[in-house]
Tab-separated table of C-alpha atoms in Angstrom:
chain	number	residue	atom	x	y	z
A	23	UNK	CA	-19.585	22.871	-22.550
A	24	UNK	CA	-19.594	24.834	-19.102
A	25	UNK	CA	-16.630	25.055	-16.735
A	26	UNK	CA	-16.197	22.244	-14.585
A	27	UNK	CA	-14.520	22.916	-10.325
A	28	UNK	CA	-12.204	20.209	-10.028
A	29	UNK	CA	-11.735	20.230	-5.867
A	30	UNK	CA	-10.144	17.744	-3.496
A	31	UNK	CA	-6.324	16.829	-1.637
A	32	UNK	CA	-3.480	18.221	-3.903
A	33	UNK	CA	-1.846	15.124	-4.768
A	34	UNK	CA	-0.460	13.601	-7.903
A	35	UNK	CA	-3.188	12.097	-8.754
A	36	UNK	CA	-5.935	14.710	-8.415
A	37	UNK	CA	-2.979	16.899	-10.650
A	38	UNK	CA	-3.089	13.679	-13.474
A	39	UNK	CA	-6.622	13.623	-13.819
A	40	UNK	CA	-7.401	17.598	-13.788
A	41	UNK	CA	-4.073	18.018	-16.316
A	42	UNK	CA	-5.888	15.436	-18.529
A	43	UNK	CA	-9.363	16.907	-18.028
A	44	UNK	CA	-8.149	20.200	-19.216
A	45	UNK	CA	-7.060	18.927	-22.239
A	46	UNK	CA	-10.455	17.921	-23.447
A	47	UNK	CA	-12.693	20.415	-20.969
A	48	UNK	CA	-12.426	23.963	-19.159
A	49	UNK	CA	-11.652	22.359	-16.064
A	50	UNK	CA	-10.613	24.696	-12.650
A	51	UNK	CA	-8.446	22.711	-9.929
A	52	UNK	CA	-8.985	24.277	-6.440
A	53	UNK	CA	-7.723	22.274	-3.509
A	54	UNK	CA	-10.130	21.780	-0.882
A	55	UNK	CA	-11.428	25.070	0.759
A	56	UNK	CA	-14.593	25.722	1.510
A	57	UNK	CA	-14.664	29.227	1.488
A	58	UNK	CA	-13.172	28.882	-2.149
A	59	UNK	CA	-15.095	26.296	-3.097
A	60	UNK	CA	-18.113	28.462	-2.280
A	61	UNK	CA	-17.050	31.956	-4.003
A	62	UNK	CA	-16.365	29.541	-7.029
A	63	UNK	CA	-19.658	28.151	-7.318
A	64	UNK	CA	-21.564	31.546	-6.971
A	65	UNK	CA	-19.671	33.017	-9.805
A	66	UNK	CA	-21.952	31.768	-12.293
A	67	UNK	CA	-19.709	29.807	-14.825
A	68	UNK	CA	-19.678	26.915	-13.246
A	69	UNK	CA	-21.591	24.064	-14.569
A	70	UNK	CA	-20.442	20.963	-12.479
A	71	UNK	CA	-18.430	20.466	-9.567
A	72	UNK	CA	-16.094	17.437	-9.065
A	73	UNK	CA	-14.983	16.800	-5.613
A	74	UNK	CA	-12.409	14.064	-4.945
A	75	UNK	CA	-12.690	12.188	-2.143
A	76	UNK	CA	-9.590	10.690	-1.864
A	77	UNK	CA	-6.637	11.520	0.441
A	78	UNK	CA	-8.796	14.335	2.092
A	79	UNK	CA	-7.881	15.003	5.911
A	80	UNK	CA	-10.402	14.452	8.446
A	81	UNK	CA	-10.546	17.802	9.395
A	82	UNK	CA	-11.732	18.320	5.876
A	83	UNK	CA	-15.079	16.464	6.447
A	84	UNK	CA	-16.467	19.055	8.007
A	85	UNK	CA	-15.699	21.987	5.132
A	86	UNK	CA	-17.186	19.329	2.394
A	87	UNK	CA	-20.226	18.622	4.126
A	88	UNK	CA	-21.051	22.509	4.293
A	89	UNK	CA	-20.116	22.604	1.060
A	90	UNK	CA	-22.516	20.015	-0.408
A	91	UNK	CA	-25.089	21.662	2.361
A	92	UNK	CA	-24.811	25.019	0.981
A	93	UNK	CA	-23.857	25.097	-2.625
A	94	UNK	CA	-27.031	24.842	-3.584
A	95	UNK	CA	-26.936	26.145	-7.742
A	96	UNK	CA	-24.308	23.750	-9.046
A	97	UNK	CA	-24.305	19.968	-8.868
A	98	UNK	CA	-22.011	17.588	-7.777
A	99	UNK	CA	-20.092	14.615	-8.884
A	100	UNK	CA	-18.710	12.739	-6.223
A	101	UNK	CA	-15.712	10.480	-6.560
A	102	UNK	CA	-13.641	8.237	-4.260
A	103	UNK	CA	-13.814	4.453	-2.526
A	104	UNK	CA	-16.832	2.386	-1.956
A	105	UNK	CA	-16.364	3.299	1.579
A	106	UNK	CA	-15.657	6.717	1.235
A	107	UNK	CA	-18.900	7.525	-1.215
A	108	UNK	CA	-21.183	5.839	0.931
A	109	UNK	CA	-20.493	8.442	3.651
A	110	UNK	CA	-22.584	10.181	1.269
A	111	UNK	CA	-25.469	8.314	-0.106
A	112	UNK	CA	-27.946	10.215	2.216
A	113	UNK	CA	-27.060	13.433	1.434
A	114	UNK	CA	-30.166	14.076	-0.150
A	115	UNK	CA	-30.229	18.016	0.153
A	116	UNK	CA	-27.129	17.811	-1.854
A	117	UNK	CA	-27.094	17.887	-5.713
A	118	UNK	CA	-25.179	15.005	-6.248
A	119	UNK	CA	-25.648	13.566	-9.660
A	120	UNK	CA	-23.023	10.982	-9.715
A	121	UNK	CA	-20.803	8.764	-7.508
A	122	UNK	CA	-17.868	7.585	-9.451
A	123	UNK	CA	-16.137	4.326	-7.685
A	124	UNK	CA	-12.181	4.817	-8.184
A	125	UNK	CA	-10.378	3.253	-8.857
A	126	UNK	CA	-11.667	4.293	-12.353
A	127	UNK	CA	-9.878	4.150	-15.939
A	128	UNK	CA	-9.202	7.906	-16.629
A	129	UNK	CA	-11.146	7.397	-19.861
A	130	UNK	CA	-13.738	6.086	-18.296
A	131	UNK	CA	-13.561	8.851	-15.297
A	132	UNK	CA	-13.500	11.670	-18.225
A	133	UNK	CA	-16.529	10.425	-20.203
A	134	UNK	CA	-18.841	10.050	-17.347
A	135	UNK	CA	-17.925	13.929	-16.399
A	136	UNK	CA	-18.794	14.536	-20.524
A	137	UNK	CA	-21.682	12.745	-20.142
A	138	UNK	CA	-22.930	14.092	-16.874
A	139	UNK	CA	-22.070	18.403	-18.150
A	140	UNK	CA	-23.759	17.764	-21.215
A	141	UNK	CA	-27.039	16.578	-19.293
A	142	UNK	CA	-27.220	19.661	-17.287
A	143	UNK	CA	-26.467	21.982	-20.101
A	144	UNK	CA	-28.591	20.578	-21.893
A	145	UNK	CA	-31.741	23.112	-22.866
A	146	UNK	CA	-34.732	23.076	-20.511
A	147	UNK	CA	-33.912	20.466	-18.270
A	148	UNK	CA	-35.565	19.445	-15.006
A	149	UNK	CA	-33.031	19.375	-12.701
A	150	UNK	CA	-34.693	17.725	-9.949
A	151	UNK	CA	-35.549	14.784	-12.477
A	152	UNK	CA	-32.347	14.744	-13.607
A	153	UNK	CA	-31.276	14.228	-9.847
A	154	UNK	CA	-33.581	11.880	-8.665
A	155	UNK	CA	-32.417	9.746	-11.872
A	156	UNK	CA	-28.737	10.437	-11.409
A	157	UNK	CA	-28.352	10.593	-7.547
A	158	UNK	CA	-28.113	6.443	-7.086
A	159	UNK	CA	-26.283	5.588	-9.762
A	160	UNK	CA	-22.218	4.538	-8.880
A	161	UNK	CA	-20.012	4.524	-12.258
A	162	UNK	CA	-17.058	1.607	-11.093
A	163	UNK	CA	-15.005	-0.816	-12.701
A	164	UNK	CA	-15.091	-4.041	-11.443
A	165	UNK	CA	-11.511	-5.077	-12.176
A	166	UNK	CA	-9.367	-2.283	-12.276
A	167	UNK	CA	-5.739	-2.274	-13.633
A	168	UNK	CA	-3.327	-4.030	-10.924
A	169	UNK	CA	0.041	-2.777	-10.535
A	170	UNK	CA	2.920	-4.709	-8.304
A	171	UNK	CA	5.203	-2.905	-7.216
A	172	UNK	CA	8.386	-4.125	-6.440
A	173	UNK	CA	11.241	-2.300	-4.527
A	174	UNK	CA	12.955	-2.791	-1.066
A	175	UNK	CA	12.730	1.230	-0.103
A	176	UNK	CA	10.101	1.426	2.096
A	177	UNK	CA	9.762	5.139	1.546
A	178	UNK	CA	9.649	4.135	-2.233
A	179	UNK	CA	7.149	1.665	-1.758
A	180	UNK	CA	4.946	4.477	0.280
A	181	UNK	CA	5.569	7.213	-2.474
A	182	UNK	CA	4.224	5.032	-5.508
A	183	UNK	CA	1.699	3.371	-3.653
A	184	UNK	CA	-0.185	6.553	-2.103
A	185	UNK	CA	0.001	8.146	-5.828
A	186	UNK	CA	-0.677	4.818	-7.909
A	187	UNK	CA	-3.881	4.678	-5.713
A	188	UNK	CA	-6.726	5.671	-6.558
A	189	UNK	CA	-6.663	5.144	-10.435
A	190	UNK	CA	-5.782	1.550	-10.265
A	191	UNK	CA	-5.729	-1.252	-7.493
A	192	UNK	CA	-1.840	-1.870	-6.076
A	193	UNK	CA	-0.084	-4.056	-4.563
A	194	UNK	CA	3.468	-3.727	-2.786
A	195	UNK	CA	6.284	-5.868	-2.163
A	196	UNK	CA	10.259	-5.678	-0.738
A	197	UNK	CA	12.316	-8.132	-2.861
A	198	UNK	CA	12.050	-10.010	-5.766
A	199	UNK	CA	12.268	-13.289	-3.947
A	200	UNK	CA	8.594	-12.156	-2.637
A	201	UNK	CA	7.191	-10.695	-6.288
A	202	UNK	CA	7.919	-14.113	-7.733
A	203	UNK	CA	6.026	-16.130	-4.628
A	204	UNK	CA	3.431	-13.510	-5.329
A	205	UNK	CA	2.650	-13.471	-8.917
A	206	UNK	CA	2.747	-17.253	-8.670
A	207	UNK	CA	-0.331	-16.432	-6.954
A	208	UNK	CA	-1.570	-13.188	-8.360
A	209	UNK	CA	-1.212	-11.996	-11.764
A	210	UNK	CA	-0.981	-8.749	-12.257
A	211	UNK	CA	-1.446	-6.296	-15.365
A	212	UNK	CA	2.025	-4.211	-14.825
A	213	UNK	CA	4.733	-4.805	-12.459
A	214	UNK	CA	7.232	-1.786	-11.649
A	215	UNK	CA	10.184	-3.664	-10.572
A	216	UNK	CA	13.518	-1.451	-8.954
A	217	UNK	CA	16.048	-1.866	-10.704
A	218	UNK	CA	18.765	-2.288	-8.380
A	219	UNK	CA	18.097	-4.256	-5.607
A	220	UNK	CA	19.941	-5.994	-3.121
A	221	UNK	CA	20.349	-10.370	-3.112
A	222	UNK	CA	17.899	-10.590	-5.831
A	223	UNK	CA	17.834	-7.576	-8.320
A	224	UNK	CA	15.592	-5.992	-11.287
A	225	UNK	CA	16.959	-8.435	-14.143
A	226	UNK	CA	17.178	-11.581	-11.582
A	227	UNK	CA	13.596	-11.075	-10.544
A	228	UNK	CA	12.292	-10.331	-14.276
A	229	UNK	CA	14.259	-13.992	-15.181
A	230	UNK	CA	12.558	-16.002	-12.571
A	231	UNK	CA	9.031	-14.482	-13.467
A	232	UNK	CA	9.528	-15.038	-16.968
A	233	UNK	CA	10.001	-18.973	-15.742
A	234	UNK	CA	6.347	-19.079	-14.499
A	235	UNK	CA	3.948	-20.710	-16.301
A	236	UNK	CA	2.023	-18.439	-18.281
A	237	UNK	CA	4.397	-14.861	-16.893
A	238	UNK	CA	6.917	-15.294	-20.030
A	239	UNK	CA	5.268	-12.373	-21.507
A	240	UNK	CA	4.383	-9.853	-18.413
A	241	UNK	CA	4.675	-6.476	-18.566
A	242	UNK	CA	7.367	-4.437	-16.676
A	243	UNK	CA	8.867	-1.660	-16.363
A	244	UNK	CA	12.069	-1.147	-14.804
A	245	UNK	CA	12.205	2.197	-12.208
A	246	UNK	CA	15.946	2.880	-11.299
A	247	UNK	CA	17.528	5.574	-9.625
A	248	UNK	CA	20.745	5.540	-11.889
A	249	UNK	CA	21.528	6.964	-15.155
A	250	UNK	CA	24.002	4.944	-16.597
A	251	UNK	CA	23.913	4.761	-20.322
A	252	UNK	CA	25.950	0.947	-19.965
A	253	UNK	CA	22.943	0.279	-17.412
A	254	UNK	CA	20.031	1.589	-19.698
A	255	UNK	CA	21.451	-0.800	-22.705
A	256	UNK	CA	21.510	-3.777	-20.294
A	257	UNK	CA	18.315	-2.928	-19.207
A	258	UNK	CA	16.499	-3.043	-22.435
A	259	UNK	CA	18.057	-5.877	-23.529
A	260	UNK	CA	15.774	-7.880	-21.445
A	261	UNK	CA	12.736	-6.225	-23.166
A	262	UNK	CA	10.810	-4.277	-20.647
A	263	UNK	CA	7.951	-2.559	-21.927
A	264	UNK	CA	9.597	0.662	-20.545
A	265	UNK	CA	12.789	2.142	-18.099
A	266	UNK	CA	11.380	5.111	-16.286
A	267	UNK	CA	13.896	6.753	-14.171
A	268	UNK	CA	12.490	7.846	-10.760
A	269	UNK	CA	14.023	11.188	-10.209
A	270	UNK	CA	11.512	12.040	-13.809
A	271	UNK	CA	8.827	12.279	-11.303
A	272	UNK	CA	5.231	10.559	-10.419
A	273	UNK	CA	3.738	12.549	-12.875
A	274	UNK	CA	6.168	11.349	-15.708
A	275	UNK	CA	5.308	7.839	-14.739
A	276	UNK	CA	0.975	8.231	-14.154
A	277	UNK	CA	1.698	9.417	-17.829
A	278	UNK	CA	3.662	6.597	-19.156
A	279	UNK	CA	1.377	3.714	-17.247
A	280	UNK	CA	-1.491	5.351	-18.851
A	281	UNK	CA	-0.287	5.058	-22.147
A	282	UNK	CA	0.656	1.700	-21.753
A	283	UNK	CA	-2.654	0.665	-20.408
């Protein structure tokens, strides 16, 4: 298969998905730049360009509409938020092929991009066909993963919850006090629950979830700042699906939710 331009906001999750890509596809990351973007395209191994809607700056819009005005040789998979990919739906000089909805399951995410190269290297083809069949069509899941997390730093909360989203749907609370009135409500898939936290902590909180009805088996995993060895033992002796510490980076943890899920 052809190369495929990766393009969008350098954040962790635009890294996650084009590390991941490039293990299965020769995938090229380029953070949003039109000029780039452009010179890229016209080099002639470039099959399919993905550009990532999410997190871009407004003053982006402008370089990503010229872009999908004047690339005119490769196609275009677009993905981002229902709101976001509408912006887009009447692009019709652009050779979009494919909106993808994300939140998205990176499996998912990856075999639509398969899918989608293979048709256009495929021998012969009619592009325009291909893109009046393709152009419509939005690739979403309609219950992605939900993650809780649970931690009373605010600039915690922001950290996770800007890189978390986009590849699943997240929620955000301070103490445990308010994950347990909220999963008596909500259920979610994974919880990432601080460790150490004040009036109600990590193993307090994970006790009164486990005493909901139906909660005795959700999964956590405990994020802590500390590396205690006494700390780690207690910690696993409640059975967590997982301690992450948080100074092992976003990345470290994208990986480790992934595998879980």
């Amino acid at each position: 298969m052809g190369k495929v331009l990766f393009t969008g906001n350098k954040s962790k999750p635009s890294e996650h998905i084009v590390a991941r890509i490039q293990e299965k596809l020769d995938c090229e990351f380029i953070e949003l730049n039109e000029e780039k973007v452009k010179a890229a395209a016209q080099r002639g191994d470039v099959s399919l360009i993905v550009l990532y809607l999410s997190g871009l700056a407004q003053e982006d819009r402008g370089g990503l509409a010229r872009i999908l005005h004047d690339v005119d040789k490769v196609p275009f998979i677009l993905a981002g938020s229902k709101e976001e990919l509408h912006k887009y739906f009447g692009r019709t000089e652009a050779r979009i092929l494919r909106f993808i909805r994300t939140p998205l399951r990176f499996s998912a995410f990856l075999s639509e991009i398969k899918r989608i190269l293979g048709k256009v290297e495929e021998q012969n083809i009619d592009i325009a066909k291909l893109l009046e069949s393709e152009s419509k069509v939005i690739v979403e899941e309609e219950q992605p993963k939900h993650i809780l997390i649970v931690d009373d730093d605010p600039v915690v909360l922001r950290s996770l919850s800007n890189n978390l989203n986009g590849l699943f749907r997240v929620s955000v609370v301070k103490t445990g006090y308010a994950a347990v009135s909220f999963i008596e409500n909500e259920k979610p898939d994974l919880i990432l629950l601080d460790y150490q936290m004040p009036n109600c902590d990590g193993p307090q909180t994970l006790g009164m979830i486990r005493q909901l009805e139906g909660c005795a088996d959700m999964p956590v995993f405990f994020l802590t700042a500390v590396n205690d060895a006494n700390m780690v033992r207690d910690a696993l002796s409640l059975h967590p699906q997982d301690y992450i510490l948080k100074s092992a980076g976003v990345g470290h943890l994208l990986q480790k939710i992934e595998a879980f899920f």
